[in-house]
mmCIF file of C-alpha atoms and ligand atoms in Angstrom:
data_model
loop_
_atom_site.group_PDB
_atom_site.id
_atom_site.type_symbol
_atom_site.label_atom_id
_atom_site.label_comp_id
_atom_site.label_asym_id
_atom_site.label_seq_id
_atom_site.Cartn_x
_atom_site.Cartn_y
_atom_site.Cartn_z
ATOM 1 C CA MET A 5 -4.302 9.532 25.006
ATOM 2 C CA SER A 6 -7.292 7.613 23.704
ATOM 3 C CA ASP A 7 -9.494 8.510 26.686
ATOM 4 C CA THR A 8 -9.126 12.218 25.927
ATOM 5 C CA ARG A 9 -9.964 11.654 22.289
ATOM 6 C CA SER A 10 -13.549 10.550 22.567
ATOM 7 C CA ASP A 11 -14.443 13.450 20.284
ATOM 8 C CA ILE A 12 -13.048 11.607 17.276
ATOM 9 C CA ARG A 13 -16.008 11.381 14.973
ATOM 10 C CA GLY A 14 -17.595 8.109 13.924
ATOM 11 C CA ASP A 15 -16.152 4.642 13.589
ATOM 12 C CA ALA A 16 -16.910 3.729 17.178
ATOM 13 C CA GLN A 17 -15.901 0.142 17.742
ATOM 14 C CA THR A 18 -18.584 -2.363 18.543
ATOM 15 C CA PRO A 19 -17.844 -5.929 19.669
ATOM 16 C CA ARG A 20 -19.847 -7.368 16.768
ATOM 17 C CA MET A 21 -17.760 -5.440 14.264
ATOM 18 C CA SER A 22 -14.363 -6.374 15.666
ATOM 19 C CA ALA A 23 -14.565 -9.803 14.083
ATOM 20 C CA THR A 24 -14.738 -8.229 10.636
ATOM 21 C CA LEU A 25 -11.485 -6.291 11.019
ATOM 22 C CA ALA A 26 -9.315 -9.368 10.563
ATOM 23 C CA ALA A 27 -11.615 -10.462 7.721
ATOM 24 C CA PHE A 28 -10.359 -7.532 5.625
ATOM 25 C CA ASP A 29 -6.971 -9.278 5.550
ATOM 26 C CA ALA A 30 -8.367 -12.616 4.373
ATOM 27 C CA GLY A 31 -6.619 -13.997 1.333
ATOM 28 C CA LEU A 32 -3.499 -11.860 1.706
ATOM 29 C CA ALA A 33 -0.081 -13.445 1.333
ATOM 30 C CA PRO A 34 1.999 -13.654 4.546
ATOM 31 C CA TYR A 35 4.412 -11.017 3.159
ATOM 32 C CA ALA A 36 1.593 -8.485 2.577
ATOM 33 C CA ALA A 37 0.911 -5.575 4.909
ATOM 34 C CA HIS A 38 -2.012 -6.695 7.052
ATOM 35 C CA ALA A 39 -4.312 -3.880 8.187
ATOM 36 C CA SER A 40 -5.047 -5.721 11.432
ATOM 37 C CA GLN A 41 -1.287 -5.714 12.187
ATOM 38 C CA THR A 42 -0.624 -2.035 11.443
ATOM 39 C CA ARG A 43 2.121 -0.324 13.403
ATOM 40 C CA GLY A 44 -0.548 2.231 14.123
ATOM 41 C CA ARG A 45 -1.197 5.940 13.988
ATOM 42 C CA ARG A 46 0.653 8.809 15.604
ATOM 43 C CA PHE A 47 -2.427 9.535 17.695
ATOM 44 C CA ALA A 48 -4.270 6.492 18.973
ATOM 45 C CA GLU A 49 -7.813 6.147 17.661
ATOM 46 C CA PRO A 50 -10.524 3.547 18.100
ATOM 47 C CA PRO A 51 -10.388 1.024 15.242
ATOM 48 C CA PRO A 52 -12.776 1.617 12.329
ATOM 49 C CA ALA A 53 -16.182 -0.022 12.409
ATOM 50 C CA ALA A 54 -16.911 -1.123 8.872
ATOM 51 C CA ARG A 55 -13.634 -0.824 6.980
ATOM 52 C CA SER A 56 -9.992 -1.679 7.470
ATOM 53 C CA GLU A 57 -7.389 0.753 8.827
ATOM 54 C CA PHE A 58 -5.951 1.218 5.330
ATOM 55 C CA GLN A 59 -9.394 1.788 3.818
ATOM 56 C CA ARG A 60 -9.867 4.517 6.387
ATOM 57 C CA ASP A 61 -6.556 6.055 5.291
ATOM 58 C CA ARG A 62 -7.646 5.964 1.656
ATOM 59 C CA ASP A 63 -10.961 7.601 2.535
ATOM 60 C CA ARG A 64 -9.253 10.360 4.521
ATOM 61 C CA ILE A 65 -6.971 11.049 1.551
ATOM 62 C CA VAL A 66 -9.877 11.248 -0.910
ATOM 63 C CA HIS A 67 -11.712 13.677 1.388
ATOM 64 C CA SER A 68 -8.663 15.897 1.955
ATOM 65 C CA THR A 69 -8.292 19.404 0.570
ATOM 66 C CA ALA A 70 -4.865 18.618 -0.881
ATOM 67 C CA PHE A 71 -6.388 15.795 -2.928
ATOM 68 C CA ARG A 72 -8.915 18.127 -4.573
ATOM 69 C CA ARG A 73 -6.139 20.581 -5.402
ATOM 70 C CA LEU A 74 -4.449 17.889 -7.541
ATOM 71 C CA GLU A 75 -7.104 18.557 -10.168
ATOM 72 C CA TYR A 76 -5.517 21.915 -10.899
ATOM 73 C CA LYS A 77 -1.862 20.999 -10.569
ATOM 74 C CA THR A 78 0.355 20.352 -13.539
ATOM 75 C CA GLN A 79 1.814 17.084 -14.587
ATOM 76 C CA VAL A 80 3.609 18.300 -17.735
ATOM 77 C CA PHE A 81 1.083 20.650 -19.299
ATOM 78 C CA VAL A 82 -0.172 23.574 -17.281
ATOM 79 C CA ASN A 83 -3.805 23.227 -16.459
ATOM 80 C CA HIS A 84 -5.112 25.955 -18.758
ATOM 81 C CA GLU A 85 -3.332 24.533 -21.827
ATOM 82 C CA GLY A 86 -6.105 22.052 -22.550
ATOM 83 C CA ASP A 87 -8.905 20.104 -20.932
ATOM 84 C CA LEU A 88 -7.763 16.643 -21.991
ATOM 85 C CA PHE A 89 -4.231 16.559 -20.585
ATOM 86 C CA ARG A 90 -3.413 14.684 -17.414
ATOM 87 C CA THR A 91 -3.346 16.593 -14.195
ATOM 88 C CA ARG A 92 -1.904 15.319 -10.939
ATOM 89 C CA LEU A 93 -5.369 14.110 -10.017
ATOM 90 C CA THR A 94 -5.907 11.925 -13.082
ATOM 91 C CA HIS A 95 -2.260 10.832 -12.838
ATOM 92 C CA SER A 96 -2.832 9.699 -9.238
ATOM 93 C CA LEU A 97 -5.962 7.774 -10.274
ATOM 94 C CA GLU A 98 -4.030 6.015 -13.044
ATOM 95 C CA VAL A 99 -1.248 5.125 -10.604
ATOM 96 C CA ALA A 100 -3.835 3.666 -8.228
ATOM 97 C CA GLN A 101 -5.413 1.607 -11.024
ATOM 98 C CA ILE A 102 -2.094 0.126 -12.115
ATOM 99 C CA ALA A 103 -0.898 -0.469 -8.569
ATOM 100 C CA ARG A 104 -4.126 -2.219 -7.560
ATOM 101 C CA SER A 105 -3.950 -4.553 -10.559
ATOM 102 C CA VAL A 106 -0.433 -5.568 -9.572
ATOM 103 C CA ALA A 107 -1.249 -5.839 -5.862
ATOM 104 C CA ARG A 108 -4.233 -8.103 -6.400
ATOM 105 C CA ASN A 109 -2.200 -10.474 -8.537
ATOM 106 C CA LEU A 110 0.518 -10.699 -5.895
ATOM 107 C CA ARG A 111 -2.008 -11.070 -3.045
ATOM 108 C CA VAL A 112 -0.760 -7.994 -1.262
ATOM 109 C CA ASN A 113 -2.899 -5.245 0.225
ATOM 110 C CA GLU A 114 -4.914 -3.429 -2.451
ATOM 111 C CA ASP A 115 -6.312 -0.912 0.028
ATOM 112 C CA LEU A 116 -2.854 0.140 1.184
ATOM 113 C CA VAL A 117 -1.490 0.352 -2.332
ATOM 114 C CA GLU A 118 -4.467 2.511 -3.296
ATOM 115 C CA ALA A 119 -4.000 4.843 -0.315
ATOM 116 C CA ILE A 120 -0.287 5.289 -1.078
ATOM 117 C CA SER A 121 -0.960 5.876 -4.793
ATOM 118 C CA LEU A 122 -3.646 8.483 -4.184
ATOM 119 C CA ALA A 123 -1.454 10.321 -1.659
ATOM 120 C CA HIS A 124 1.931 10.087 -3.355
ATOM 121 C CA ASP A 125 1.763 13.494 -5.069
ATOM 122 C CA LEU A 126 -0.144 15.486 -2.434
ATOM 123 C CA GLY A 127 2.930 17.590 -1.689
ATOM 124 C CA HIS A 128 3.614 18.652 -5.246
ATOM 125 C CA THR A 129 4.002 22.342 -5.918
ATOM 126 C CA PRO A 130 2.153 24.079 -8.747
ATOM 127 C CA PHE A 131 3.795 23.756 -12.186
ATOM 128 C CA GLY A 132 5.265 20.285 -11.730
ATOM 129 C CA HIS A 133 9.002 19.805 -11.433
ATOM 130 C CA ALA A 134 9.818 23.365 -12.471
ATOM 131 C CA GLY A 135 7.824 24.595 -9.470
ATOM 132 C CA GLN A 136 9.492 22.154 -7.103
ATOM 133 C CA ASP A 137 13.006 23.040 -8.323
ATOM 134 C CA ALA A 138 12.303 26.746 -7.953
ATOM 135 C CA LEU A 139 10.924 26.346 -4.441
ATOM 136 C CA ASN A 140 13.864 24.143 -3.478
ATOM 137 C CA GLU A 141 16.237 26.878 -4.621
ATOM 138 C CA CYS A 142 14.308 29.501 -2.665
ATOM 139 C CA MET A 143 14.512 27.288 0.440
ATOM 140 C CA ARG A 144 18.189 26.391 0.059
ATOM 141 C CA GLU A 145 19.223 28.310 3.183
ATOM 142 C CA HIS A 146 16.240 27.027 5.126
ATOM 143 C CA GLY A 147 16.385 23.238 4.789
ATOM 144 C CA GLY A 148 15.354 22.940 1.120
ATOM 145 C CA PHE A 149 12.086 21.749 -0.361
ATOM 146 C CA GLU A 150 11.359 18.201 -1.444
ATOM 147 C CA HIS A 151 7.917 17.083 -2.626
ATOM 148 C CA ASN A 152 8.083 13.686 -0.878
ATOM 149 C CA LEU A 153 8.668 15.317 2.468
ATOM 150 C CA GLN A 154 5.982 17.848 1.633
ATOM 151 C CA SER A 155 3.471 15.043 0.930
ATOM 152 C CA LEU A 156 4.280 13.723 4.389
ATOM 153 C CA ALA A 157 3.877 17.211 5.880
ATOM 154 C CA VAL A 158 0.436 17.464 4.233
ATOM 155 C CA VAL A 159 -0.825 14.227 5.780
ATOM 156 C CA ASP A 160 0.994 14.690 9.121
ATOM 157 C CA GLU A 161 0.485 18.387 9.797
ATOM 158 C CA LEU A 162 -1.099 20.623 7.211
ATOM 159 C CA GLU A 163 -4.580 19.224 6.590
ATOM 160 C CA GLU A 164 -7.129 20.764 8.949
ATOM 161 C CA HIS A 165 -9.973 18.274 9.054
ATOM 162 C CA TYR A 166 -10.183 16.685 12.478
ATOM 163 C CA GLY A 167 -10.862 18.005 15.925
ATOM 164 C CA ALA A 168 -8.381 15.805 17.708
ATOM 165 C CA PHE A 169 -5.234 16.229 15.622
ATOM 166 C CA ASP A 170 -3.568 18.100 12.788
ATOM 167 C CA GLY A 171 -3.160 16.267 9.492
ATOM 168 C CA LEU A 172 -4.903 13.015 8.590
ATOM 169 C CA ASN A 173 -3.277 10.813 11.247
ATOM 170 C CA LEU A 174 -2.568 8.007 8.765
ATOM 171 C CA CYS A 175 -1.125 4.584 9.557
ATOM 172 C CA PHE A 176 2.631 4.049 9.641
ATOM 173 C CA GLU A 177 2.506 1.844 6.515
ATOM 174 C CA THR A 178 0.750 4.516 4.446
ATOM 175 C CA ARG A 179 3.179 7.216 5.592
ATOM 176 C CA GLU A 180 6.102 4.898 4.902
ATOM 177 C CA GLY A 181 4.838 4.458 1.328
ATOM 178 C CA ILE A 182 4.402 8.195 0.806
ATOM 179 C CA LEU A 183 8.000 8.876 1.840
ATOM 180 C CA LYS A 184 9.678 7.402 -1.230
ATOM 181 C CA HIS A 185 13.021 9.154 -0.900
ATOM 182 C CA CYS A 186 14.671 10.942 1.945
ATOM 183 C CA SER A 187 18.145 12.289 2.648
ATOM 184 C CA ARG A 188 20.008 10.820 5.616
ATOM 185 C CA GLU A 189 19.862 14.215 7.262
ATOM 186 C CA HIS A 190 16.068 14.336 7.095
ATOM 187 C CA ALA A 191 15.810 10.632 7.954
ATOM 188 C CA ARG A 192 17.516 11.248 11.292
ATOM 189 C CA ARG A 193 14.808 13.720 12.209
ATOM 190 C CA LEU A 194 11.910 11.477 11.173
ATOM 191 C CA GLY A 195 12.234 8.843 13.912
ATOM 192 C CA ASP A 196 10.865 5.394 13.057
ATOM 193 C CA LEU A 197 9.739 6.545 9.615
ATOM 194 C CA GLY A 198 13.254 7.618 8.656
ATOM 195 C CA GLU A 199 14.922 4.525 10.066
ATOM 196 C CA ARG A 200 14.884 2.491 6.848
ATOM 197 C CA PHE A 201 16.890 5.127 4.983
ATOM 198 C CA LEU A 202 19.611 4.918 7.634
ATOM 199 C CA LEU A 203 19.587 1.118 7.809
ATOM 200 C CA GLY A 204 19.292 0.551 4.045
ATOM 201 C CA ARG A 205 16.038 -1.363 4.401
ATOM 202 C CA GLN A 206 13.093 -1.512 2.002
ATOM 203 C CA PRO A 207 9.495 -0.415 2.499
ATOM 204 C CA SER A 208 6.523 -2.781 2.111
ATOM 205 C CA LEU A 209 5.779 -4.451 -1.217
ATOM 206 C CA GLU A 210 2.743 -2.169 -1.416
ATOM 207 C CA ALA A 211 5.020 0.891 -1.299
ATOM 208 C CA GLN A 212 7.383 -0.651 -3.848
ATOM 209 C CA ILE A 213 4.435 -1.361 -6.181
ATOM 210 C CA ALA A 214 3.044 2.184 -5.911
ATOM 211 C CA ASN A 215 6.505 3.531 -6.759
ATOM 212 C CA ILE A 216 6.821 1.571 -10.008
ATOM 213 C CA ALA A 217 3.146 2.084 -10.890
ATOM 214 C CA ASP A 218 3.925 5.815 -10.762
ATOM 215 C CA GLU A 219 6.579 5.374 -13.465
ATOM 216 C CA ILE A 220 4.396 3.147 -15.618
ATOM 217 C CA ALA A 221 1.589 5.710 -15.436
ATOM 218 C CA TYR A 222 3.617 8.792 -16.313
ATOM 219 C CA ASN A 223 5.747 7.237 -19.044
ATOM 220 C CA ASN A 224 2.593 6.151 -20.835
ATOM 221 C CA HIS A 225 0.374 9.136 -20.267
ATOM 222 C CA ASP A 226 3.163 11.530 -21.162
ATOM 223 C CA VAL A 227 3.522 9.776 -24.528
ATOM 224 C CA ASP A 228 -0.230 10.065 -24.992
ATOM 225 C CA ASP A 229 -0.356 13.745 -23.915
ATOM 226 C CA GLY A 230 2.796 14.505 -25.920
ATOM 227 C CA LEU A 231 1.143 13.189 -29.074
ATOM 228 C CA ARG A 232 -2.135 14.908 -28.304
ATOM 229 C CA SER A 233 -0.365 18.246 -27.853
ATOM 230 C CA GLY A 234 1.563 17.836 -31.104
ATOM 231 C CA LEU A 235 4.910 18.208 -29.273
ATOM 232 C CA LEU A 236 5.692 14.567 -30.084
ATOM 233 C CA THR A 237 5.077 12.757 -33.366
ATOM 234 C CA ILE A 238 4.511 9.105 -34.227
ATOM 235 C CA GLU A 239 7.554 9.325 -36.536
ATOM 236 C CA GLN A 240 9.821 10.375 -33.653
ATOM 237 C CA LEU A 241 8.577 7.508 -31.495
ATOM 238 C CA ALA A 242 9.689 4.950 -34.087
ATOM 239 C CA GLU A 243 13.130 5.010 -32.429
ATOM 240 C CA VAL A 244 11.619 3.725 -29.156
ATOM 241 C CA GLU A 245 11.561 -0.076 -29.221
ATOM 242 C CA LEU A 246 8.792 -0.421 -26.641
ATOM 243 C CA TRP A 247 6.547 1.929 -28.621
ATOM 244 C CA GLN A 248 7.342 0.626 -32.079
ATOM 245 C CA ALA A 249 6.765 -3.063 -31.320
ATOM 246 C CA HIS A 250 3.307 -2.376 -29.914
ATOM 247 C CA TYR A 251 2.453 0.205 -32.560
ATOM 248 C CA GLU A 252 3.130 -2.377 -35.258
ATOM 249 C CA ALA A 253 1.181 -5.039 -33.374
ATOM 250 C CA ALA A 254 -1.811 -2.697 -33.092
ATOM 251 C CA ARG A 255 -1.657 -1.889 -36.814
ATOM 252 C CA ALA A 256 -1.383 -5.550 -37.739
ATOM 253 C CA GLU A 257 -4.450 -6.409 -35.683
ATOM 254 C CA TYR A 258 -6.510 -3.389 -36.792
ATOM 255 C CA PRO A 259 -5.188 -2.284 -40.223
ATOM 256 C CA HIS A 260 -8.112 0.131 -40.699
ATOM 257 C CA ILE A 261 -7.628 2.293 -37.573
ATOM 258 C CA GLU A 262 -5.572 5.476 -37.303
ATOM 259 C CA GLY A 263 -5.146 8.670 -35.259
ATOM 260 C CA ARG A 264 -6.202 8.695 -31.587
ATOM 261 C CA ARG A 265 -7.603 5.190 -31.758
ATOM 262 C CA LEU A 266 -4.312 3.758 -32.976
ATOM 263 C CA VAL A 267 -2.366 5.685 -30.317
ATOM 264 C CA HIS A 268 -4.629 4.333 -27.629
ATOM 265 C CA GLU A 269 -4.412 0.766 -28.924
ATOM 266 C CA THR A 270 -0.611 1.127 -28.723
ATOM 267 C CA VAL A 271 -0.486 2.709 -25.268
ATOM 268 C CA ARG A 272 -2.820 0.128 -23.731
ATOM 269 C CA ARG A 273 -0.556 -2.629 -25.040
ATOM 270 C CA ILE A 274 2.500 -1.000 -23.510
ATOM 271 C CA ILE A 275 0.807 -0.565 -20.137
ATOM 272 C CA ASN A 276 -0.360 -4.167 -20.203
ATOM 273 C CA THR A 277 3.105 -5.447 -21.099
ATOM 274 C CA LEU A 278 4.686 -3.474 -18.261
ATOM 275 C CA ILE A 279 2.125 -4.632 -15.706
ATOM 276 C CA VAL A 280 2.356 -8.307 -16.700
ATOM 277 C CA ASP A 281 6.170 -8.164 -16.721
ATOM 278 C CA LEU A 282 6.184 -6.508 -13.299
ATOM 279 C CA ILE A 283 3.937 -9.216 -11.849
ATOM 280 C CA GLU A 284 6.000 -12.024 -13.373
ATOM 281 C CA GLU A 285 9.419 -10.704 -12.375
ATOM 282 C CA THR A 286 8.208 -9.819 -8.886
ATOM 283 C CA SER A 287 6.753 -13.322 -8.505
ATOM 284 C CA ARG A 288 10.165 -14.749 -9.424
ATOM 285 C CA ASN A 289 11.820 -12.473 -6.855
ATOM 286 C CA LEU A 290 9.299 -13.546 -4.222
ATOM 287 C CA ALA A 291 10.087 -17.187 -4.939
ATOM 288 C CA ARG A 292 13.821 -16.457 -4.709
ATOM 289 C CA HIS A 293 13.746 -14.467 -1.452
ATOM 290 C CA ALA A 294 10.764 -16.327 0.040
ATOM 291 C CA PRO A 295 9.772 -13.626 2.561
ATOM 292 C CA GLN A 296 7.482 -14.985 5.261
ATOM 293 C CA SER A 297 6.442 -11.634 6.673
ATOM 294 C CA LEU A 298 6.507 -7.895 6.085
ATOM 295 C CA ASP A 299 9.672 -7.774 8.208
ATOM 296 C CA ASP A 300 11.343 -10.199 5.797
ATOM 297 C CA VAL A 301 10.327 -7.910 2.904
ATOM 298 C CA ARG A 302 11.903 -4.936 4.662
ATOM 299 C CA ALA A 303 15.169 -6.828 5.178
ATOM 300 C CA ALA A 304 15.375 -8.222 1.618
ATOM 301 C CA PRO A 305 16.675 -6.350 -1.442
ATOM 302 C CA PRO A 306 13.989 -4.575 -3.545
ATOM 303 C CA ILE A 307 11.551 -7.280 -4.657
ATOM 304 C CA VAL A 308 9.129 -5.420 -6.932
ATOM 305 C CA ALA A 309 10.908 -5.018 -10.256
ATOM 306 C CA HIS A 310 10.741 -5.356 -14.021
ATOM 307 C CA SER A 311 12.718 -8.027 -15.824
ATOM 308 C CA GLU A 312 16.049 -6.773 -17.126
ATOM 309 C CA GLY A 313 14.948 -6.540 -20.769
ATOM 310 C CA VAL A 314 11.724 -4.676 -20.050
ATOM 311 C CA ALA A 315 13.447 -2.403 -17.523
ATOM 312 C CA GLU A 316 15.875 -1.356 -20.247
ATOM 313 C CA GLN A 317 13.022 -0.746 -22.722
ATOM 314 C CA ALA A 318 11.153 1.365 -20.178
ATOM 315 C CA ALA A 319 14.334 3.331 -19.418
ATOM 316 C CA ALA A 320 14.788 4.010 -23.148
ATOM 317 C CA LEU A 321 11.240 5.376 -23.340
ATOM 318 C CA LYS A 322 11.963 7.588 -20.338
ATOM 319 C CA ARG A 323 15.142 8.929 -21.966
ATOM 320 C CA PHE A 324 13.176 9.644 -25.137
ATOM 321 C CA LEU A 325 10.612 11.639 -23.149
ATOM 322 C CA TYR A 326 13.348 13.663 -21.436
ATOM 323 C CA ARG A 327 14.968 14.562 -24.718
ATOM 324 C CA ASN A 328 11.882 15.216 -26.771
ATOM 325 C CA LEU A 329 9.063 16.230 -24.451
ATOM 326 C CA TYR A 330 10.314 17.544 -21.104
ATOM 327 C CA ARG A 331 12.990 19.585 -22.891
ATOM 328 C CA HIS A 332 10.778 20.666 -25.769
ATOM 329 C CA TYR A 333 11.106 24.436 -26.140
ATOM 330 C CA ARG A 334 7.430 24.989 -25.479
ATOM 331 C CA VAL A 335 7.582 22.980 -22.246
ATOM 332 C CA MET A 336 10.812 24.824 -21.306
ATOM 333 C CA ARG A 337 9.095 28.185 -21.833
ATOM 334 C CA MET A 338 6.297 27.215 -19.479
ATOM 335 C CA ALA A 339 8.820 25.893 -16.952
ATOM 336 C CA ASN A 340 10.720 29.151 -17.140
ATOM 337 C CA LYS A 341 7.567 31.159 -16.519
ATOM 338 C CA ALA A 342 6.702 28.847 -13.627
ATOM 339 C CA ARG A 343 10.098 29.452 -12.001
ATOM 340 C CA ARG A 344 9.583 33.198 -12.223
ATOM 341 C CA VAL A 345 6.179 32.946 -10.612
ATOM 342 C CA VAL A 346 7.345 30.723 -7.735
ATOM 343 C CA LYS A 347 10.486 32.779 -7.084
ATOM 344 C CA GLY A 348 8.579 36.047 -7.392
ATOM 345 C CA LEU A 349 6.013 34.906 -4.853
ATOM 346 C CA PHE A 350 8.637 33.585 -2.454
ATOM 347 C CA GLU A 351 10.697 36.791 -2.587
ATOM 348 C CA ALA A 352 7.706 39.066 -2.140
ATOM 349 C CA PHE A 353 6.482 37.119 0.893
ATOM 350 C CA SER A 354 9.975 36.894 2.394
ATOM 351 C CA ASP A 355 10.567 40.622 1.961
ATOM 352 C CA ASP A 356 7.305 41.386 3.704
ATOM 353 C CA PRO A 357 5.505 38.497 5.444
ATOM 354 C CA ARG A 358 2.592 40.841 6.113
ATOM 355 C CA LEU A 359 1.549 40.171 2.503
ATOM 356 C CA LEU A 360 0.778 36.561 3.485
ATOM 357 C CA PRO A 361 -2.676 35.397 4.564
ATOM 358 C CA PRO A 362 -2.651 35.538 8.391
ATOM 359 C CA ALA A 363 -2.654 31.746 8.759
ATOM 360 C CA TYR A 364 0.854 31.645 7.261
ATOM 361 C CA GLN A 365 2.297 34.569 9.204
ATOM 362 C CA THR A 366 4.332 33.689 12.248
ATOM 363 C CA PRO A 367 6.082 35.814 14.859
ATOM 364 C CA ASP A 368 8.891 33.240 14.804
ATOM 365 C CA GLU A 369 11.221 34.605 12.136
ATOM 366 C CA ALA A 370 13.159 31.346 11.778
ATOM 367 C CA SER A 371 10.091 29.356 10.760
ATOM 368 C CA GLN A 372 8.642 31.992 8.415
ATOM 369 C CA PRO A 373 10.358 30.642 5.251
ATOM 370 C CA ARG A 374 8.849 27.176 5.836
ATOM 371 C CA GLN A 375 5.400 28.707 6.251
ATOM 372 C CA ILE A 376 5.858 30.528 2.949
ATOM 373 C CA ALA A 377 6.907 27.250 1.304
ATOM 374 C CA HIS A 378 3.791 25.525 2.703
ATOM 375 C CA TYR A 379 1.627 28.324 1.293
ATOM 376 C CA ILE A 380 3.212 28.220 -2.173
ATOM 377 C CA ALA A 381 3.355 24.409 -2.339
ATOM 378 C CA GLY A 382 -0.357 24.242 -1.599
ATOM 379 C CA MET A 383 -1.251 26.502 -4.524
ATOM 380 C CA THR A 384 -2.787 25.179 -7.720
ATOM 381 C CA ASP A 385 -1.332 26.393 -11.022
ATOM 382 C CA ARG A 386 -4.041 28.926 -11.586
ATOM 383 C CA TYR A 387 -4.091 30.124 -7.974
ATOM 384 C CA ALA A 388 -0.332 30.777 -8.165
ATOM 385 C CA LEU A 389 -0.763 32.771 -11.369
ATOM 386 C CA LYS A 390 -3.610 34.728 -9.835
ATOM 387 C CA GLU A 391 -1.647 35.442 -6.667
ATOM 388 C CA TYR A 392 1.301 36.559 -8.782
ATOM 389 C CA ARG A 393 -0.925 39.002 -10.660
ATOM 390 C CA ARG A 394 -2.398 40.266 -7.402
ATOM 391 C CA LEU A 395 1.082 41.019 -6.071
ATOM 392 C CA PHE A 396 2.834 42.332 -9.163
ATOM 393 C CA VAL A 397 0.274 43.729 -11.597
ATOM 394 C CA VAL A 398 -1.179 47.117 -10.813
ATOM 395 C CA SER A 399 -4.902 46.718 -11.304
ATOM 396 C CA ASP A 400 -8.073 46.791 -9.273
ATOM 397 C CA ASP A 401 -7.704 43.064 -8.493
ATOM 398 C CA VAL A 402 -6.429 42.966 -4.923
HETATM 399 MG MG1 MG B 523 3.564 10.684 -9.456
#
């Protein structure tokens, strides 16, 4: 295949450069994912000239259309509710920051962990989990909708950037990290990528780190955004051990500060505690299982983990957020509106696919619902609202 793909732009290999490829892996632990040992891409390409294979993946993700859309996709608060709340873009950047800190300490591949972190939410629908649940319901008869699989579809098929292939043609290890969960049914259809779900094996440490960094990021920024929005109060948070201990420590160290500054001093302490605990417990697990290679990591039980005490504290914070923020009546109202929009769009397009932009229309009736799901999943919050108005509100905006 490679001889027919000479049109792939840039990164032509030169003999002088080839020596540097292995150099990108210098200093990595033996159990890290080594870019020079990648299981490769779906379509063979010449190796990159001045960066590692995983750096190339990260760069392709940053330059993708789906990545830019994350700026206008909801985390908890819909984009137009305020300029300072997290979006999926800032969330993804925070995940990457946390994951890289952990990866560097454990001498595993920072470039891979960054690529996985930046890509992990590319398949999210507009309006966060409410949007995903609604689309999943709409797709029930047609194979369902799951944002992990959608993220994979974005990088494998949907991005239109390169002459030689659809998608971003990322390395196996990056795709493996993006596919966090997967049903056995889907796993059977995914070939080597689905294998681990059938065999009960783990992904790389880099994928495991990105997964927990995701939780650390959203637990903390949702507390911060919840307070900023006024939906949560400091008084309520007193019941959360992890919060209260650090809140008191921050006040003891800086008795004169209050408001946003005190919240931030508390949140940064929580994030730091979680990161340090994750590094320490994972180091203990590495010593216990002593993996000598990435294959050993895949065969071992999950290695990246919090200590028992901190895991319980983090779980309590998560439960608090479910009760008090994600189920807050104002968040529920937005979620309800989001469901209506997603379902309304899906029904209108299913009833008459001619309403779809031509790129999503297909003469194959059986695959039409999936095309509609791809179209809706790709929408930003505000694009979905606009499209809804265009379809359902009688005005001169067509
Ligand atoms: Mg996430």
